[in-house]
Short mmCIF file of C-alpha atoms in Angstrom, two decimals:
data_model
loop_
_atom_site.label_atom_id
_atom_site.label_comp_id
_atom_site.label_asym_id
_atom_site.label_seq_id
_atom_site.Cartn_x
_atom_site.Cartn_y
_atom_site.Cartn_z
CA UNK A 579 -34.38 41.87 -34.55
CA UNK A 580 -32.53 42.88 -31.47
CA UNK A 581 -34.49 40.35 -29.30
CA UNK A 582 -33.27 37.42 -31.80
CA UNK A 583 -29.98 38.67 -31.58
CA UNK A 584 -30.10 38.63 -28.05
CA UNK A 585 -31.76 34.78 -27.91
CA UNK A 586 -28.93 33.48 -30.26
CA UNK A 587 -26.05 34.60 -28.66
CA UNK A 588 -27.47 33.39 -25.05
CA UNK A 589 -27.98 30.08 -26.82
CA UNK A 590 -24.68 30.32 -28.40
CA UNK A 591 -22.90 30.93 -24.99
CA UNK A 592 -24.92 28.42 -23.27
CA UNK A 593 -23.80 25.51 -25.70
CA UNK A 594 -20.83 27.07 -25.72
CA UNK A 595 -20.44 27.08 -21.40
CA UNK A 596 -22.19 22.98 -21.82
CA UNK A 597 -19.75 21.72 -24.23
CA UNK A 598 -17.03 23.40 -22.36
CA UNK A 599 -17.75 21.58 -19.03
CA UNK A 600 -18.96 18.46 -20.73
CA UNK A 601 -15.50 18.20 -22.22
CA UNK A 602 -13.79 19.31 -18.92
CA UNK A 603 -15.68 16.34 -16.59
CA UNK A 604 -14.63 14.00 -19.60
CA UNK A 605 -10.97 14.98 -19.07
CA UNK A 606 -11.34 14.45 -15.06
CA UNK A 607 -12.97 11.18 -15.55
CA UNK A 608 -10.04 9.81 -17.98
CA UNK A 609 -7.64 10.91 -15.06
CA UNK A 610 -9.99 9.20 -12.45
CA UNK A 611 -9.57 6.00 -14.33
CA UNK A 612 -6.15 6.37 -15.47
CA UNK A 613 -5.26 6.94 -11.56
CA UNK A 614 -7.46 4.03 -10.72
CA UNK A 615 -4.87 1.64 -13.19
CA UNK A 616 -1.87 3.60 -11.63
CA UNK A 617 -3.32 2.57 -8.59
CA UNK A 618 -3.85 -1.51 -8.94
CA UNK A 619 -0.65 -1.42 -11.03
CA UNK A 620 1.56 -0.08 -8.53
CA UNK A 621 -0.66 -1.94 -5.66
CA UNK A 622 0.80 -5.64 -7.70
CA UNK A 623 4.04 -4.08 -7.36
CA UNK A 624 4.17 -3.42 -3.71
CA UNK A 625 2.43 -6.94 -3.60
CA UNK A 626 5.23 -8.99 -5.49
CA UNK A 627 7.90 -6.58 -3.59
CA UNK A 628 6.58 -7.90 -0.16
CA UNK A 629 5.87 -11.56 -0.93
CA UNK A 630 9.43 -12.23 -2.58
CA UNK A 631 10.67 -9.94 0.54
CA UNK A 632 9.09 -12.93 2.37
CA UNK A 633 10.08 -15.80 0.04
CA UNK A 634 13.64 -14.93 0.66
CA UNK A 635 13.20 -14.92 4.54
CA UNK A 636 11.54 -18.32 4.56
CA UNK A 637 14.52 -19.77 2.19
CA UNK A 638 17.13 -18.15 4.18
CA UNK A 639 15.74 -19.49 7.55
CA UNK A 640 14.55 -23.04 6.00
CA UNK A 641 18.86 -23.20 5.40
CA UNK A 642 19.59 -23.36 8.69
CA UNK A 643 20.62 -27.06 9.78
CA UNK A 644 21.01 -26.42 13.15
CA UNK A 645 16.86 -25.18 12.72
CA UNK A 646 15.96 -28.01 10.94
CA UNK A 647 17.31 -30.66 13.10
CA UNK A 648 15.60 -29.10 16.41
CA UNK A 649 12.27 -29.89 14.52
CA UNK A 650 13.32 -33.23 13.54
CA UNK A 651 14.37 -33.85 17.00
CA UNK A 652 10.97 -31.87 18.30
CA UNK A 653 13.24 -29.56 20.18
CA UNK A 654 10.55 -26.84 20.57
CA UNK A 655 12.35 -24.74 22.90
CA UNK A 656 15.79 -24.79 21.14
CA UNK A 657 13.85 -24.33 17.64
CA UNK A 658 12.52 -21.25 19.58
CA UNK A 659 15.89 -19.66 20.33
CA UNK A 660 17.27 -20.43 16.71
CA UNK A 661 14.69 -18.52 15.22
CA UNK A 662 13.82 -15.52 17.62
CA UNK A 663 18.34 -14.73 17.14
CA UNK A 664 17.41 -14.76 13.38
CA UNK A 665 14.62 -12.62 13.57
CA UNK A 666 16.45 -10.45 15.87
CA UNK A 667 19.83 -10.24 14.29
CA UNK A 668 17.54 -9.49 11.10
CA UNK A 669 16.21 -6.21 12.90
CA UNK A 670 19.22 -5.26 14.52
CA UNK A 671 20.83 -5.01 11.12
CA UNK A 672 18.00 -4.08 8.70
CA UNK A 673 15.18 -2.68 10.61
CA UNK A 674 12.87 -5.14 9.29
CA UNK A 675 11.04 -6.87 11.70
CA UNK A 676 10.46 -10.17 10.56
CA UNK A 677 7.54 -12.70 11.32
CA UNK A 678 8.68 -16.45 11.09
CA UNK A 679 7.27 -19.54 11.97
CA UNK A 680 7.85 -23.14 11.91
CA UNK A 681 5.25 -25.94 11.16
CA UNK A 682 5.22 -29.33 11.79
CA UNK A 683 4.11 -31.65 9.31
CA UNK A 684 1.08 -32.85 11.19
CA UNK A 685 0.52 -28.87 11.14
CA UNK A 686 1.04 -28.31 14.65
CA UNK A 687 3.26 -25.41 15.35
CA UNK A 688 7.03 -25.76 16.33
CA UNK A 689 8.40 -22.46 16.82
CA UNK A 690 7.77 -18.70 16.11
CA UNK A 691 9.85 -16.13 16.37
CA UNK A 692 7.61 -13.54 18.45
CA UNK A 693 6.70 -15.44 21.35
CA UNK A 694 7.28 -18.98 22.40
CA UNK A 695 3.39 -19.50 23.63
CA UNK A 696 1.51 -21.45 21.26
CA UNK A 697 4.23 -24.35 20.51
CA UNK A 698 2.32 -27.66 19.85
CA UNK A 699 -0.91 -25.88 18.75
CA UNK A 700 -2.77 -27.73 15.96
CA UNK A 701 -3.51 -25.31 13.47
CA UNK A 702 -4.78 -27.09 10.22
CA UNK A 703 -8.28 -26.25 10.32
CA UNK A 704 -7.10 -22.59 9.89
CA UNK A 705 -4.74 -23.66 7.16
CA UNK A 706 -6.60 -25.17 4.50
CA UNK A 707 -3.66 -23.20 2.05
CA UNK A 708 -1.45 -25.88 3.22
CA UNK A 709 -3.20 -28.56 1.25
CA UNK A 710 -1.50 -27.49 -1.61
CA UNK A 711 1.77 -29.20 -0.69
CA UNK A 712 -0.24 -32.71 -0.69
CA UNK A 713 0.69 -32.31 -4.33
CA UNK A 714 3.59 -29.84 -4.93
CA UNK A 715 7.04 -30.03 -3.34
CA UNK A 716 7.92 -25.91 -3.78
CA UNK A 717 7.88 -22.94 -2.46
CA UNK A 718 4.38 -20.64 -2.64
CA UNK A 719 3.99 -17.29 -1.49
CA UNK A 720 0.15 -16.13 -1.62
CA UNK A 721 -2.21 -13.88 0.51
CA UNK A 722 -3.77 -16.72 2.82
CA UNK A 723 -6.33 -15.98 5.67
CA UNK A 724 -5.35 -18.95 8.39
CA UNK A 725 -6.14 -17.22 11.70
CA UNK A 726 -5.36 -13.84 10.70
CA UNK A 727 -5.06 -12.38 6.89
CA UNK A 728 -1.47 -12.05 5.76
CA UNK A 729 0.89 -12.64 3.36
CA UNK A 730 2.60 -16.15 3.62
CA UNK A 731 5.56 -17.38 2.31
CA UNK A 732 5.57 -20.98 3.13
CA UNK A 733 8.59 -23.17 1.58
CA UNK A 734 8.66 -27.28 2.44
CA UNK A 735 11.28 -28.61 4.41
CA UNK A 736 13.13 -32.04 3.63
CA UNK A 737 15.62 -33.93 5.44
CA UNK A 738 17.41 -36.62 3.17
CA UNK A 739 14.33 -36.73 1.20
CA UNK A 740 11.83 -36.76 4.15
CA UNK A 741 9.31 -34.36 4.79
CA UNK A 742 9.30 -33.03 7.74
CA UNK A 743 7.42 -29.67 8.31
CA UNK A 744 7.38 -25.89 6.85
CA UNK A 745 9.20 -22.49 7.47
CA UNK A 746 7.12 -19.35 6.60
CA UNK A 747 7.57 -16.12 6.98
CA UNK A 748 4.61 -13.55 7.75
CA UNK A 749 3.68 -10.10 6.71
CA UNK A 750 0.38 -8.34 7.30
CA UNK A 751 0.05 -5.08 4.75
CA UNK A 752 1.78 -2.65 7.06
CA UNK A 753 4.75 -2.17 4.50
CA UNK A 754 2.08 -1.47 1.95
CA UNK A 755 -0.44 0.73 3.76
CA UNK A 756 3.01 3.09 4.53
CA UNK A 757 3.79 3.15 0.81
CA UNK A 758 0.20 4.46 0.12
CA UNK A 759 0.24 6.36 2.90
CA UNK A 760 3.38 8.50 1.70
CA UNK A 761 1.81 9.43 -1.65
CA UNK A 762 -1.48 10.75 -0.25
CA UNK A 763 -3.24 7.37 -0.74
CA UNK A 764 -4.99 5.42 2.41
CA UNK A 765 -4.95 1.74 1.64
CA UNK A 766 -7.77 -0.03 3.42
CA UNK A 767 -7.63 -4.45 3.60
CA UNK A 768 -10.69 -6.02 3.51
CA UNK A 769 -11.72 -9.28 4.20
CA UNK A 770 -14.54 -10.78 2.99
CA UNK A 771 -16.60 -11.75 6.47
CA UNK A 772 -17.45 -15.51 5.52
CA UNK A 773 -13.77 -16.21 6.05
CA UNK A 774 -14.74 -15.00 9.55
CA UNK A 775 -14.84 -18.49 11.26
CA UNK A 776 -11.05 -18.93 10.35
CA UNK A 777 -9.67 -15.58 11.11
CA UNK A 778 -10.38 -15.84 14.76
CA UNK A 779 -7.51 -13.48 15.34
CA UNK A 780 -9.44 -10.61 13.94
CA UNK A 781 -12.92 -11.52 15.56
CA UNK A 782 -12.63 -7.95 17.14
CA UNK A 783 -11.81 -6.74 14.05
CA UNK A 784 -13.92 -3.27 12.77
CA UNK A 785 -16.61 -4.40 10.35
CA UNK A 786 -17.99 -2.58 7.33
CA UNK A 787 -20.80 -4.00 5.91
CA UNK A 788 -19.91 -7.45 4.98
CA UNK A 789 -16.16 -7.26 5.47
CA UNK A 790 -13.42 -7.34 8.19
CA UNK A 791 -11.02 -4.71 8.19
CA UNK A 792 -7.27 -6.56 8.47
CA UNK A 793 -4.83 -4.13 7.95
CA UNK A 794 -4.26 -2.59 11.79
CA UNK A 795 -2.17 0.79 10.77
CA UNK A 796 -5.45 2.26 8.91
CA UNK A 797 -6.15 5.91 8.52
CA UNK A 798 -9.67 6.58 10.86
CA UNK A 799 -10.24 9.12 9.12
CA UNK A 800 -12.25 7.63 6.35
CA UNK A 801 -13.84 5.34 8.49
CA UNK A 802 -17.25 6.85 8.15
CA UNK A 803 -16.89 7.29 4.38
CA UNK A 804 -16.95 4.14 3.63
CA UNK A 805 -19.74 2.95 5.60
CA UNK A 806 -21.77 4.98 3.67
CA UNK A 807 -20.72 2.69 0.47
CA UNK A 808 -22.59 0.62 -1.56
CA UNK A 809 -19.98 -2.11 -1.88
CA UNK A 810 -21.78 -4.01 -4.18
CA UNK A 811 -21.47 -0.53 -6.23
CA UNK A 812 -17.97 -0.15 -5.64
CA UNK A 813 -17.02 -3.06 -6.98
CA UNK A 814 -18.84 -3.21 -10.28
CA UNK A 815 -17.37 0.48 -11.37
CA UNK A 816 -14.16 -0.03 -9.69
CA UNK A 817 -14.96 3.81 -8.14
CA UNK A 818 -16.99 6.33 -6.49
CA UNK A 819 -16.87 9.85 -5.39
CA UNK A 820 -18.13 10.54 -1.64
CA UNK A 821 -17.57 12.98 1.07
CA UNK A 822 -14.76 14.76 -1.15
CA UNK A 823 -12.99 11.73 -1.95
CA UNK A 824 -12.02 9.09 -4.80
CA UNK A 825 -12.42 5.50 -3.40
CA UNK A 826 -11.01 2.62 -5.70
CA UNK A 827 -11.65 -0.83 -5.60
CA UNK A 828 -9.70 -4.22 -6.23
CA UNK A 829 -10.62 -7.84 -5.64
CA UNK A 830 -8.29 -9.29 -3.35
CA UNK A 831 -6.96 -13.34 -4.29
CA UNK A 832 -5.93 -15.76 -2.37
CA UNK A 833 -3.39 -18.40 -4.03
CA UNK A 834 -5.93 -20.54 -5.03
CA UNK A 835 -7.01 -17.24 -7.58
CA UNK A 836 -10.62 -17.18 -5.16
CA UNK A 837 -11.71 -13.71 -4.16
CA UNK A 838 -11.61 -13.37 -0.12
CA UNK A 839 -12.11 -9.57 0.12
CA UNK A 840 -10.42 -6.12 -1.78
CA UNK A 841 -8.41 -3.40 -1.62
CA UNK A 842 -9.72 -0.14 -0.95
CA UNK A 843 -8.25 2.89 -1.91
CA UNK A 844 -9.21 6.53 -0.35
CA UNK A 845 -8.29 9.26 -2.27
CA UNK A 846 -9.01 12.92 -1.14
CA UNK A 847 -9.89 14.91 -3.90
CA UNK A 848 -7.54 17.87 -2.90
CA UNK A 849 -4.45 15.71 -3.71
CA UNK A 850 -5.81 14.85 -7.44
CA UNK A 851 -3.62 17.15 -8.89
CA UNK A 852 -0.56 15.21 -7.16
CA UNK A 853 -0.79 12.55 -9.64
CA UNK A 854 0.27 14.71 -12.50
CA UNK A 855 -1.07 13.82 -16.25
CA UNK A 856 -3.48 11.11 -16.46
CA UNK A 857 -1.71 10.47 -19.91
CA UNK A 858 2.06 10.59 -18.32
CA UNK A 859 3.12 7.31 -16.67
CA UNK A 860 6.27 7.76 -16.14
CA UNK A 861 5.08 11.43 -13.70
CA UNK A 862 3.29 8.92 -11.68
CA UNK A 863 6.21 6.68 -10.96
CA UNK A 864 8.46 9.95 -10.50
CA UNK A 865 5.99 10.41 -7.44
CA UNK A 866 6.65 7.28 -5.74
CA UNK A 867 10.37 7.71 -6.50
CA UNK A 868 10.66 10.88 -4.92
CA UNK A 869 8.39 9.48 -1.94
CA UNK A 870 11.25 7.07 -1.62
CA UNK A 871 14.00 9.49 -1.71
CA UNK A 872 11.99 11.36 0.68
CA UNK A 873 12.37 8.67 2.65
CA UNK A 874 15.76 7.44 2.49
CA UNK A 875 16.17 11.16 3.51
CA UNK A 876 14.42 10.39 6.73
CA UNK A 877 16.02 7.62 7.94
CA UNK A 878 19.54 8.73 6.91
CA UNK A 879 19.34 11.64 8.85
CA UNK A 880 18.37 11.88 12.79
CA UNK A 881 19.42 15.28 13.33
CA UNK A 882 16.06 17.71 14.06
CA UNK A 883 16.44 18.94 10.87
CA UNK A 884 16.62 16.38 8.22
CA UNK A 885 17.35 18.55 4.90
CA UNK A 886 20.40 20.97 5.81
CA UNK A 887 22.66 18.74 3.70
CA UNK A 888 20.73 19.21 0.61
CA UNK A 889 20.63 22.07 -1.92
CA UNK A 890 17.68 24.30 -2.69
CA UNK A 891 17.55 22.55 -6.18
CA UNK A 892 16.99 18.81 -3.96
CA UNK A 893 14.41 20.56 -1.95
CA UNK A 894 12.14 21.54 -4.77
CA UNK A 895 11.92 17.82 -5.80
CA UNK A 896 10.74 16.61 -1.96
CA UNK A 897 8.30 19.52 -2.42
CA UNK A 898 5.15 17.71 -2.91
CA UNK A 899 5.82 14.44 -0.87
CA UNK A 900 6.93 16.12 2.83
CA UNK A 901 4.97 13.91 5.44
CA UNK A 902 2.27 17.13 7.18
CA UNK A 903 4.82 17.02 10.38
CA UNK A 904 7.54 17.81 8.77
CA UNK A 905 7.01 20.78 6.58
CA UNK A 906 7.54 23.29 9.02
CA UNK A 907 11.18 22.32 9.16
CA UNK A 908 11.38 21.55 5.24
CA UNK A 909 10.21 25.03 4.88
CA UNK A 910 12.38 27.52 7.05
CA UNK A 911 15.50 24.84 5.53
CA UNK A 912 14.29 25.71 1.85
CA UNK A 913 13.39 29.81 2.49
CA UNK A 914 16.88 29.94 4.02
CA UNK A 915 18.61 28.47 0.91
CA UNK A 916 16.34 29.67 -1.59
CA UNK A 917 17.18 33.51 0.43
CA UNK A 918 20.92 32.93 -0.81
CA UNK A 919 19.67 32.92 -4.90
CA UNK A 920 19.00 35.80 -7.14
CA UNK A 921 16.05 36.74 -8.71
CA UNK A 922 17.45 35.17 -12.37
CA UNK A 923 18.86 32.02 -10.55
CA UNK A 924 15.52 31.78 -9.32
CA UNK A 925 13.42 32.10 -12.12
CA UNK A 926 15.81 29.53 -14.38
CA UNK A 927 15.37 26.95 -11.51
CA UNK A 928 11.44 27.42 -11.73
CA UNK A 929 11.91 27.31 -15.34
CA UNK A 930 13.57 23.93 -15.23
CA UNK A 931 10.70 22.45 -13.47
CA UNK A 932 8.11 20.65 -15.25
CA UNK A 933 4.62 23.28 -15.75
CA UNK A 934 1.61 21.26 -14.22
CA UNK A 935 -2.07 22.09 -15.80
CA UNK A 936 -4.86 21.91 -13.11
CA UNK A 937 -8.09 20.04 -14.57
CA UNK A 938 -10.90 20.40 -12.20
CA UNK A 939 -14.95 18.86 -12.82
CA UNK A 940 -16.56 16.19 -11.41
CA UNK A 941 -17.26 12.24 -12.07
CA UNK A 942 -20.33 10.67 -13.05
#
């Protein structure tokens, strides 16, 4: 009797101990895949951010009369001037650093803003995107590869009715690799490597199976992850688990809505837990918000020490987004302020803060 005792409760526990991990990997897999839509959502966002970002460059600069008439007049050197003192007044005052170019309508180029070299060169083999204004007269702003993969704002340029070339302005991911890169994600640009004969800018390029890495300000780190990847794998489930990390796929589209190569997100596991509940998306967009703040904080301040001005109260809420050089500063600023509280004032500020519940199991 004892013996069958014994055999039922072991069987007991051990459904017990299945259906208890069973239950706990389905949880982690819902917040795999609910990251994973985070992920592509907030990647459109940064997306339209940058190419309207763009769009307004390329209207702003296609305004300028004095620009326009240069190129009617080929004036290659003074269309030079005119738009490197745009692109440099834009800095000056912004910080952006802006990437604009002007095309002539036989798609030879006019004028760029980084470097007066290459005016005259034919480029319309690389630019097969420009065949689109055969039969529309508006602005487009698409990922394109020409000679190099980028974003392109391109906008039409008419003089009493004539056509007589383009303005674009240029951006190549590194806006949107930093985002990532500031909430623990490394965003990796691939191009797909039959688009190889028109992207001769990135011929020495790294290569990953059959794609061309494009975005320059990378993290290494993962490098050898992901050429242990199936891709093929990758992209029909959208995400696997290797080497302690989450990796995420998305097709990447150029303007004509054709594939040319993905997105490809690393995650390390250690930072699943940053991303808060896989049911909650308004935590998730707190996290970029605060990675904002965090860096408004940054760039306001130049001092060594970036944080005196705030309270102990601000510092909890950079907390979880301080860059890894920084957070020996961040923390003797916050132990010195957090020194000046009681024990009560303490405890009520921890008890204002939202409680976080760790999940932990593995994907299929």
């Amino acid at each position: 009797m004892q013996k069958i005792f014994i055999t039922l409760f072991t069987f007991i526990i051990f459904i017990t101990v299945t259906i208890f991990f069973y239950y706990k990997n389905e949880v982690k897999e819902q917040k795999i895949y609910k990251i994973m839509d985070q992920m592509r959502l907030t990647l459109q966002t940064q997306l339209r951010n940058q190419k309207m970002e763009d769009l307004r460059v390329a209207l702003m600069i296609s305004k300028n009369h004095t620009l326009i008439d240069s190129l009617e007049n080929d004036d290659e050197d003074f269309g030079y001037q005119i738009i490197f003192d745009i692109a440099q007044t834009i800095q000056k005052n912004t910080g952006s650093i802006i990437r604009a170019q002007v095309i002539t309508k036989e798609l030879n180029i006019f004028a760029r803003s980084w470097d007066d070299v290459y005016a005259g060169m034919p480029i319309g083999d690389y630019r097969t995107d420009l065949k689109y204004f055969d039969t529309h007269d508006t602005p487009r702003t698409s990922i394109e590869v020409g000679r190099r993969l980028g974003i392109k704002a391109t906008v039409p340029v008419y003089k009493e009715g004539e056509f007589i070339g383009y303005v674009e302005a240029i951006s190549f991911f590194k806006k949107i690799t930093n985002f990532f890169s500031s909430i623990g994600v490394d965003l990796y640009v691939f191009l797909d490597i039959k688009h190889a004969d028109s992207a001769v800018l990135m011929m020495e390029n790294l290569t990953i199976g059959n794609y061309i890495l494009s975005n320059r300000n990378y993290n290494y780190s993962h490098i050898q992850t992901l050429k242990k990847i199936d891709f093929k794998e990758l992209k029909l489930s959208g995400v696997v688990y290797k080497d302690g990390n989450y990796i995420f796929y998305e097709n990447m589209k150029d303007g004509n809505g054709q594939t040319i190569g993905g997105f490809v997100f690393v995650l390390p596991e250690k930072y699943l837990e940053y991303f808060r509940n896989p049911e909650d998306d308004i935590s998730f967009l707190i996290n970029i918000t605060r990675s904002n703040l965090y860096d408004v904080v940054r760039q306001e301040n130049y001092q060594e020490n970036s944080y005196k001005e705030y309270s102990a109260n601000s510092l909890m809420q950079f907390k979880d987004v301080i860059d890894r050089e920084d957070r020996a500063i961040f923390f003797d600023e916050a132990y010195d302020k957090f020194d000046k509280y009681s024990k009560d004032e303490l405890i009520q500020m921890m008890l204002n803060r939202r409680t976080i519940k760790k999940i932990d199991g593995k994907i299929k």
